[in-house]
GROMACS .gro file of C-alpha atoms in nm:
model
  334
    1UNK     CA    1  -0.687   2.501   0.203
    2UNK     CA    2  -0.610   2.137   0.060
    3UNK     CA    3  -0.265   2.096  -0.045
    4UNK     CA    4  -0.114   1.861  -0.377
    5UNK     CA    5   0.156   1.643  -0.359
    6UNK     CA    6   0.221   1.675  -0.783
    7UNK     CA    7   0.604   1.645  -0.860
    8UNK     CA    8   0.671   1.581  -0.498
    9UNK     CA    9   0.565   1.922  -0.374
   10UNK     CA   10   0.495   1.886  -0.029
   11UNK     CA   11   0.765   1.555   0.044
   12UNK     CA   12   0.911   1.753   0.334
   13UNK     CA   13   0.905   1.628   0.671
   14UNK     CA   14   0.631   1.764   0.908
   15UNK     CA   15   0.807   1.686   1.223
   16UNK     CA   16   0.596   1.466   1.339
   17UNK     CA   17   0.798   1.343   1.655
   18UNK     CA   18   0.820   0.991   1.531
   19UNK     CA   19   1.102   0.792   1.392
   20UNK     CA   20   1.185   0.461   1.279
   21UNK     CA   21   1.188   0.323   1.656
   22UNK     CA   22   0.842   0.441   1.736
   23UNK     CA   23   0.589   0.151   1.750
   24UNK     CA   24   0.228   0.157   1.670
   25UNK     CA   25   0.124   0.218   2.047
   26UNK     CA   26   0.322   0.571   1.992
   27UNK     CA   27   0.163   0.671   1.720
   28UNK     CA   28  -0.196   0.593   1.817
   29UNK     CA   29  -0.181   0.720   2.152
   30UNK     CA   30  -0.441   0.995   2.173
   31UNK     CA   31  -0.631   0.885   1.901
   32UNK     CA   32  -1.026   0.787   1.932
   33UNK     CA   33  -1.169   0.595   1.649
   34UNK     CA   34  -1.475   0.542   1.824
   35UNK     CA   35  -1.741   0.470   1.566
   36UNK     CA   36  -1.506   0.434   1.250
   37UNK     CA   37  -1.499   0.171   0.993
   38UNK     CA   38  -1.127   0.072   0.911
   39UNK     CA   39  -1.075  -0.208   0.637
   40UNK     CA   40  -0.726  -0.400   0.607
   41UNK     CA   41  -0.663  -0.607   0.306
   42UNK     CA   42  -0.397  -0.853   0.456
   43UNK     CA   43  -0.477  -0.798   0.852
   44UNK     CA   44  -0.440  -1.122   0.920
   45UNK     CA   45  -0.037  -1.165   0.846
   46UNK     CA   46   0.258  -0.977   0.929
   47UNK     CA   47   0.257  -0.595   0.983
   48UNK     CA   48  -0.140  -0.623   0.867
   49UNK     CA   49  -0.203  -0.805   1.216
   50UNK     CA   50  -0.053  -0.514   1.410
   51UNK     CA   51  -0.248  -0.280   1.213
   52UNK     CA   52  -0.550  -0.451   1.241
   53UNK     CA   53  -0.515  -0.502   1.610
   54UNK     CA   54  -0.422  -0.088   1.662
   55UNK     CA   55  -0.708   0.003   1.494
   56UNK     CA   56  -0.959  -0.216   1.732
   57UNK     CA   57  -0.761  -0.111   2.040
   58UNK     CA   58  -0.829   0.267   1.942
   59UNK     CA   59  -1.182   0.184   1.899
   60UNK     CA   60  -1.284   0.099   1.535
   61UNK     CA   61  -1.484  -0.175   1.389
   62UNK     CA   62  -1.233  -0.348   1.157
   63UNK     CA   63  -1.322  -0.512   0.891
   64UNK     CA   64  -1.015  -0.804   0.728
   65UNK     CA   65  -1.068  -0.939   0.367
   66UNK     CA   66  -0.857  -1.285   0.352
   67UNK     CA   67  -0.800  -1.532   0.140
   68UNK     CA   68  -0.767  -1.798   0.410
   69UNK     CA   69  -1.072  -1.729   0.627
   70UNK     CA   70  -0.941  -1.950   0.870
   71UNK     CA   71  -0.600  -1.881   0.904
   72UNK     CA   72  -0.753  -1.543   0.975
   73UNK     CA   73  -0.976  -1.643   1.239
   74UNK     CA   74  -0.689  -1.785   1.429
   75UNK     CA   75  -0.419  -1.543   1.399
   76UNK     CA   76  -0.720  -1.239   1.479
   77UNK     CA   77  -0.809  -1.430   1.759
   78UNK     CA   78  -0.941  -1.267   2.057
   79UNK     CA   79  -0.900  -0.936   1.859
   80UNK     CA   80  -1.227  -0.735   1.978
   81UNK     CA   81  -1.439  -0.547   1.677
   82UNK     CA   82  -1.333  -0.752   1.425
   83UNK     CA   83  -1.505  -0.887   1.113
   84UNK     CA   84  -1.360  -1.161   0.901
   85UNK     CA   85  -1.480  -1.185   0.515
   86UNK     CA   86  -1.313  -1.371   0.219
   87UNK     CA   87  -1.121  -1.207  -0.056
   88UNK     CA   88  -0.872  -1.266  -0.299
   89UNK     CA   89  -0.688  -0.989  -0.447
   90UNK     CA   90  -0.548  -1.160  -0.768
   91UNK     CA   91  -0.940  -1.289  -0.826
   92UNK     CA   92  -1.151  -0.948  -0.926
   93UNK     CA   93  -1.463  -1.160  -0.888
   94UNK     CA   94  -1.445  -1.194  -0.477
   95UNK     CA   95  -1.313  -0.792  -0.456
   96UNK     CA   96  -1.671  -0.739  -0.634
   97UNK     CA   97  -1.865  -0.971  -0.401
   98UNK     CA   98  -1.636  -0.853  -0.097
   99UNK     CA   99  -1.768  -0.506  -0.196
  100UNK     CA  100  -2.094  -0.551  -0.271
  101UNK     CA  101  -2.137  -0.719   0.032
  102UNK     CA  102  -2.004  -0.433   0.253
  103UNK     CA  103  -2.175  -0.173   0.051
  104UNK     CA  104  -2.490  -0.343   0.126
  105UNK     CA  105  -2.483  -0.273   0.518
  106UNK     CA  106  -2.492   0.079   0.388
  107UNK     CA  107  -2.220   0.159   0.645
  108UNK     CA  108  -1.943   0.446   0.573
  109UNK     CA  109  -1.550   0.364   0.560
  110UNK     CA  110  -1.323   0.577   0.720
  111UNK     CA  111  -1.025   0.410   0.689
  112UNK     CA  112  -0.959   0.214   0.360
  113UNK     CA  113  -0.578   0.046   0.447
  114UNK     CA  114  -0.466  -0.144   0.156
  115UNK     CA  115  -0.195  -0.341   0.296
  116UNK     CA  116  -0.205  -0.694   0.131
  117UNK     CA  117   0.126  -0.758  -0.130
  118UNK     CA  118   0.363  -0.977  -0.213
  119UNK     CA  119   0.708  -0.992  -0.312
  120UNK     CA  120   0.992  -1.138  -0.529
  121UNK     CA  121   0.801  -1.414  -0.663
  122UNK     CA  122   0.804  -1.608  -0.977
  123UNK     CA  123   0.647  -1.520  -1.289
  124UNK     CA  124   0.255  -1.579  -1.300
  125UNK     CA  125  -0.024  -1.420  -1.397
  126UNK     CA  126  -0.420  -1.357  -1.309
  127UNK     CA  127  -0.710  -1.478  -1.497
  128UNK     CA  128  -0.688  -1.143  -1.715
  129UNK     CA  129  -0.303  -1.197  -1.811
  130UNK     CA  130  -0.176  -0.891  -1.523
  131UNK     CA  131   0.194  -1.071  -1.369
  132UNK     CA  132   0.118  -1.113  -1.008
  133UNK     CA  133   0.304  -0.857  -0.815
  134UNK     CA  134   0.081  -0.593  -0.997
  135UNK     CA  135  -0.238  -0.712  -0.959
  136UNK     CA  136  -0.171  -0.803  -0.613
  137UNK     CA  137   0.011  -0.496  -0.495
  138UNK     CA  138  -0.180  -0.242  -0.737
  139UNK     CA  139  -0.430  -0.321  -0.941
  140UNK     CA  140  -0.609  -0.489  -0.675
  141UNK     CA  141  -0.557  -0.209  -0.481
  142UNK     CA  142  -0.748   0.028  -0.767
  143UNK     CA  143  -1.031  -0.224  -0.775
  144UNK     CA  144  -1.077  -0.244  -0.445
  145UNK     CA  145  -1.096   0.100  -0.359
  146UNK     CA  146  -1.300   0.212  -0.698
  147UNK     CA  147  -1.561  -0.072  -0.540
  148UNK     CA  148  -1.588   0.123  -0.226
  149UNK     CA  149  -1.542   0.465  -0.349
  150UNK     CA  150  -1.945   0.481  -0.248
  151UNK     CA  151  -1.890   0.380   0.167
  152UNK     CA  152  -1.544   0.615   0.131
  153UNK     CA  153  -1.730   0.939  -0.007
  154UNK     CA  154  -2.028   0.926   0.216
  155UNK     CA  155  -1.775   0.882   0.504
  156UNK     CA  156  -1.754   1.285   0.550
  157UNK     CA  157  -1.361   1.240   0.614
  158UNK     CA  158  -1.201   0.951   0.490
  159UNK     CA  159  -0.834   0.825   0.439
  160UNK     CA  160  -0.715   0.532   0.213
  161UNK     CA  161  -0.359   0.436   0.309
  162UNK     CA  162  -0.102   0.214   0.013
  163UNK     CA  163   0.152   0.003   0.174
  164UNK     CA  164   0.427   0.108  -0.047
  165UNK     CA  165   0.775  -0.024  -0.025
  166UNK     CA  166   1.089   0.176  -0.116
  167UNK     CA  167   1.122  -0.109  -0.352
  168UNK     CA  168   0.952   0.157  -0.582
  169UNK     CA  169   1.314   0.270  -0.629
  170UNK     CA  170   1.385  -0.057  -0.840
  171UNK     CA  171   1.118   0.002  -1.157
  172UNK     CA  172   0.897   0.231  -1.267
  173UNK     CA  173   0.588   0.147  -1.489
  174UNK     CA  174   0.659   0.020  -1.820
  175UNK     CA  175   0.396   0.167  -1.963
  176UNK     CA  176   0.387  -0.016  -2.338
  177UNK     CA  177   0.490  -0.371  -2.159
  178UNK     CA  178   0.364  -0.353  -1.798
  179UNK     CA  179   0.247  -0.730  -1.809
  180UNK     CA  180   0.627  -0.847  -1.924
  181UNK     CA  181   0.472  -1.005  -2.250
  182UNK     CA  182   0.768  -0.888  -2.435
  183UNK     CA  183   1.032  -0.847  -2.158
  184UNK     CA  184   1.246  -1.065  -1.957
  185UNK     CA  185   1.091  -1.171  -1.653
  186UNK     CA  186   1.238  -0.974  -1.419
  187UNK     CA  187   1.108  -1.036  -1.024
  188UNK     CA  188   1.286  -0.702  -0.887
  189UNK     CA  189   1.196  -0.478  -1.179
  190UNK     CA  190   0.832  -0.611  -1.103
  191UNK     CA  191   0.819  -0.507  -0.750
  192UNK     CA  192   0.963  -0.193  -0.839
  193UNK     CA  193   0.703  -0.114  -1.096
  194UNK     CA  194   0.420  -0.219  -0.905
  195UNK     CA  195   0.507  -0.022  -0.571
  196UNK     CA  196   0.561   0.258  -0.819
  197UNK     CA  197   0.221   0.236  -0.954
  198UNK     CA  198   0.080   0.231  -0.578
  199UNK     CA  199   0.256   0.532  -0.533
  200UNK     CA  200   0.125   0.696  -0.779
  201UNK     CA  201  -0.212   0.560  -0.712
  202UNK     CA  202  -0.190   0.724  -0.405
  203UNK     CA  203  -0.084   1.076  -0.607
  204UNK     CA  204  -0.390   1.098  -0.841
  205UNK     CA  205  -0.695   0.913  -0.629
  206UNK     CA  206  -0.564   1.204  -0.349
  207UNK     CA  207  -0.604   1.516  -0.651
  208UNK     CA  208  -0.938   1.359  -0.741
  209UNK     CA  209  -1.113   1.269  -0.467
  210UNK     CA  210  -1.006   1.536  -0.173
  211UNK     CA  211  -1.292   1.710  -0.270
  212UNK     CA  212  -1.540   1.457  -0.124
  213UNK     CA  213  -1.268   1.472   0.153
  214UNK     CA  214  -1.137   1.142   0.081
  215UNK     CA  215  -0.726   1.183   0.094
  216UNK     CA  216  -0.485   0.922   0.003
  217UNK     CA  217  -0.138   0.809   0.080
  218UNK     CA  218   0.148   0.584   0.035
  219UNK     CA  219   0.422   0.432   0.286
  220UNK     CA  220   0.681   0.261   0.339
  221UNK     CA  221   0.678   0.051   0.659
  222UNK     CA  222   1.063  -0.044   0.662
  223UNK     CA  223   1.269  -0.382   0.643
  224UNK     CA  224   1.114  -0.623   0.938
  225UNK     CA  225   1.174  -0.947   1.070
  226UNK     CA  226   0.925  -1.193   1.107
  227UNK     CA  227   0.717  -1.158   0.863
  228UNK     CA  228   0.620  -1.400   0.542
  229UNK     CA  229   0.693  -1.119   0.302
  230UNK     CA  230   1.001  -1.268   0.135
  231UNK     CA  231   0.877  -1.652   0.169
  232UNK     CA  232   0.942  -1.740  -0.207
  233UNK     CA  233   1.222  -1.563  -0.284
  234UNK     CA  234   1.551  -1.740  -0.335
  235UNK     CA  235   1.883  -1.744  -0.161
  236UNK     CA  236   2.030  -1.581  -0.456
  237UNK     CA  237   1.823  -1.301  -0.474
  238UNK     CA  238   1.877  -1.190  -0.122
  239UNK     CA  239   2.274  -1.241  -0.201
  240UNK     CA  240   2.202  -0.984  -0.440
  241UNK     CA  241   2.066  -0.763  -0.287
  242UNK     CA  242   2.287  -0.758  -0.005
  243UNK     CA  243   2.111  -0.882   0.285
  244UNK     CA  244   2.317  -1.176   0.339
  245UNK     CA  245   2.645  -1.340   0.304
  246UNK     CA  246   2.755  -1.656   0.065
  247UNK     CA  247   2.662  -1.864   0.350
  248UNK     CA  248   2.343  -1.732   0.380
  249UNK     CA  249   2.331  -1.601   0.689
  250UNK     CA  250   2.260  -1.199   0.708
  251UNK     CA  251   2.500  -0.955   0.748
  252UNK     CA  252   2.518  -0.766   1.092
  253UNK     CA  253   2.404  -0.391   0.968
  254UNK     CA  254   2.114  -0.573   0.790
  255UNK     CA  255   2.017  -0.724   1.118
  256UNK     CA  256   2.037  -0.442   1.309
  257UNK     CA  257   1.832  -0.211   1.080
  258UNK     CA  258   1.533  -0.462   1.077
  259UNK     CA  259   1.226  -0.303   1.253
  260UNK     CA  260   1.029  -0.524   1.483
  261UNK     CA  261   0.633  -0.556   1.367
  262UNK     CA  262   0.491  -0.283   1.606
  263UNK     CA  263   0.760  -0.026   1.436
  264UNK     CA  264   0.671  -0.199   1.064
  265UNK     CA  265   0.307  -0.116   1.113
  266UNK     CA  266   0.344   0.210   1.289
  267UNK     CA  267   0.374   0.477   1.009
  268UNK     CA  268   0.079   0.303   0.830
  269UNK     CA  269  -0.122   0.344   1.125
  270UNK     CA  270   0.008   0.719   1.165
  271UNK     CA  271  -0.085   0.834   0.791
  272UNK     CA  272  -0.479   0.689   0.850
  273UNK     CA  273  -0.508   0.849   1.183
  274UNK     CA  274  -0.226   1.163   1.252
  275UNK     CA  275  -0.411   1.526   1.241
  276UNK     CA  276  -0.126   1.655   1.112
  277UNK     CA  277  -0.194   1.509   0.775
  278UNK     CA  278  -0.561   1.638   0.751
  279UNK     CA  279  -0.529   1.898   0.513
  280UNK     CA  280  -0.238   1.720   0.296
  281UNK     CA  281  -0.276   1.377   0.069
  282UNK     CA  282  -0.059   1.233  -0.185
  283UNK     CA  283   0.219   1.195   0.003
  284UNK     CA  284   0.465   0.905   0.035
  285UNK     CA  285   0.557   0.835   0.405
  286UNK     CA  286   0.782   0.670   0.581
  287UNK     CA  287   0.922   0.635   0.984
  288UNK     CA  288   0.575   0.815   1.123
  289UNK     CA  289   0.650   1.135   0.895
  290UNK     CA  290   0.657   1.265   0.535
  291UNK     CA  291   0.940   1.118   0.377
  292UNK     CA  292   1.208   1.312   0.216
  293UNK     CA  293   1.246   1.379  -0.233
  294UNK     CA  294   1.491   1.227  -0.366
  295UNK     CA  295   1.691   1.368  -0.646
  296UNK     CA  296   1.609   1.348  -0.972
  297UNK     CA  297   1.918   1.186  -1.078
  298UNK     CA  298   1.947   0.900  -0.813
  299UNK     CA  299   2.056   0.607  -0.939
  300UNK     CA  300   2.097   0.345  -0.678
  301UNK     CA  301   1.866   0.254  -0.435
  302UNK     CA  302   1.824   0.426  -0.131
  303UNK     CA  303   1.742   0.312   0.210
  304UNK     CA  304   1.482   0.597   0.223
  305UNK     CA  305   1.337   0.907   0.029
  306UNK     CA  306   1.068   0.858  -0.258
  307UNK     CA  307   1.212   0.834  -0.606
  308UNK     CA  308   1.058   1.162  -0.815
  309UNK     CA  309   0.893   0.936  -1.095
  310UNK     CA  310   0.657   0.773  -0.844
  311UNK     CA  311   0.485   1.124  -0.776
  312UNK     CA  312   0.466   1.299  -1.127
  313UNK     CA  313   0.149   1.366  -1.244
  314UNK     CA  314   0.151   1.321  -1.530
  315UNK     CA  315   0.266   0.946  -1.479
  316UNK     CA  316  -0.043   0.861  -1.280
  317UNK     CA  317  -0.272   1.041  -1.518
  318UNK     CA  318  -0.175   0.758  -1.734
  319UNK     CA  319  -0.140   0.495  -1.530
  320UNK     CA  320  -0.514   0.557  -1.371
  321UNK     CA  321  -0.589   0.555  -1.755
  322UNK     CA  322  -0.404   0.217  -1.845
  323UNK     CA  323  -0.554   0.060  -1.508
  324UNK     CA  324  -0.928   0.155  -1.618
  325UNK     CA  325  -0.836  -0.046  -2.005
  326UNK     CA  326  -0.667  -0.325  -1.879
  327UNK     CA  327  -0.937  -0.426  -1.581
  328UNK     CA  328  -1.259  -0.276  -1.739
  329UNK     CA  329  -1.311  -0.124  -1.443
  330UNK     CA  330  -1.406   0.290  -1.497
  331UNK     CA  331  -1.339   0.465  -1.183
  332UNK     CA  332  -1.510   0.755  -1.190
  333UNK     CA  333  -1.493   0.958  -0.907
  334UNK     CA  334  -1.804   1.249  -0.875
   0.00000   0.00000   0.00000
């Protein structure tokens, strides 16, 4: 029997074994994608690479949309069963050709990991007027996978998997001013909102679509060093936050809490592969398991748990709604 995640209903641990130390080689171990289709927006950088490479080692044919073809081709090198294409996420014109072009080798997708984001960056805005940190961490992530919901449902068993952030603590969706046209800019409050909304993508695409046994899910992959995540945001902002002193340099506990790239990539690779999730979608994970709820009253943010707003759904009735009138794009799953 398929199980909801509305209001948070099933954001209880499952025990999976893992933690925040366990690395990508953990959580794979066992698993045989022979034959499966995997794509990863943003496989070519950061955790995305790690995922990328996981998914080949376990035996899928991985497919990496990038908007630097060759930057991609060099940092996939000598990755086996790997396909290179170009996509932008903040142009909807190359996610339509990027799709149309998959759809037309009339293969199924198994594994739909939509990984590519960005972070803390200055205001700017598509070609339709959507701030950047939305379209690139959301609403690219609703085209995308409306494009593809064809390859997903004919896939008999397919998982889409949002790289979340517990940024979503920060902002929920402003739902009469989600494009800051009548706001302060606000580069936090925008991250928040938009890892919100990919949460509660996640919710509703998992209560429609688990029918065609298609199951979603959202996750946080933890703070981790190395990456290009945080490339334009300023001194001042990480002061802020607290992950570094006035000289710049960050703090000890900060330090010691970052997660290498094989642990950053490991629970995204767990929710598209674990068995244990295969009769429950919606959920927001983080450290290879089901994250905890928070309470309904927190206030600050929290270095884990999923914030209540991001999984009502209600919320992401709406949102899905909003999404479909700002893009033009109907997503109609049947």
């Amino acid at each position: 029997m398929k199980q909801y995640n509305n209001q948070g209903a099933l954001q209880h641990p499952l025990r999976s074994g893992f933690n925040a130390q366990s690395t990508t080689a953990d959580v794979i171990a066992g698993v045989d994608l022979s034959g499966k289709i995997a794509i990863v927006t943003g496989g070519n950088a950061g955790i995305g690479v790690e995922t990328t490479r996981t998914l080949a080692a376990a035996g899928a044919t991985v497919i990496v949309p990038a908007r630097d073809v060759q930057k991609a081709r060099k940092n996939l090198e000598g990755i086996p069963q790997v396909e290179i294409e170009a996509m932008d996420m903040m142009d909807p014109a190359s996610i339509d050709a990027f799709a149309e072009k998959f759809l037309a080798s009339e293969r199924p997708l198994h594994l739909l990991i939509n990984n590519a984001g960005i972070m803390w960056v200055p205001l700017r805005r598509d070609a339709r007027g959507i701030e950047s940190q939305l379209a690139t961490n959301y609403i690219g992530q609703f085209h995308l996978t409306a494009r593809l919901w064809p390859a997903l449902k004919v896939a008999n068993g397919a998982r889409v998997v949002n790289v979340s952030s517990l940024g979503h603590q920060m902002g929920g969706v402003d739902f009469d001013d989600p494009n800051f046209l009548h706001r302060p800019y606000e580069t936090l409050q925008a991250y928040g909102q938009s890892k919100t909304a990919s949460n509660l993508f996640a919710l509703e695409l998992d209560n429609r679509a688990a029918r065609f046994q298609v199951r979603a899910y959202s996750v946080h992959p933890g703070s981790i060093g190395g990456t290009e995540l945080g490339r334009e945001a300023p001194l001042e902002l990480f002061q802020q936050m607290g992950f570094v002193d006035e000289q710049g340099n960050m703090r000890p506990e900060v330090l010691a809490s970052l997660k290498t790239v094989p642990q950053g990539a490991a629970t995204t690779v767990w929710a598209a592969t674990s068995p244990l999730l295969s009769e429950i979608g919606g959920v927001y994970c983080e450290d290879g398991d089901v994250a905890e709820l928070l309470g309904p009253d927190s206030a600050r943010l929290h270095q884990s748990g999923v914030s209540p707003a991001s999984l009502d759904a209600h919320s992401a009735q709406r949102l899905w709604s909003l999404t479909e009138t700002m893009t033009g794009i109907e997503f109609d799953i049947r």
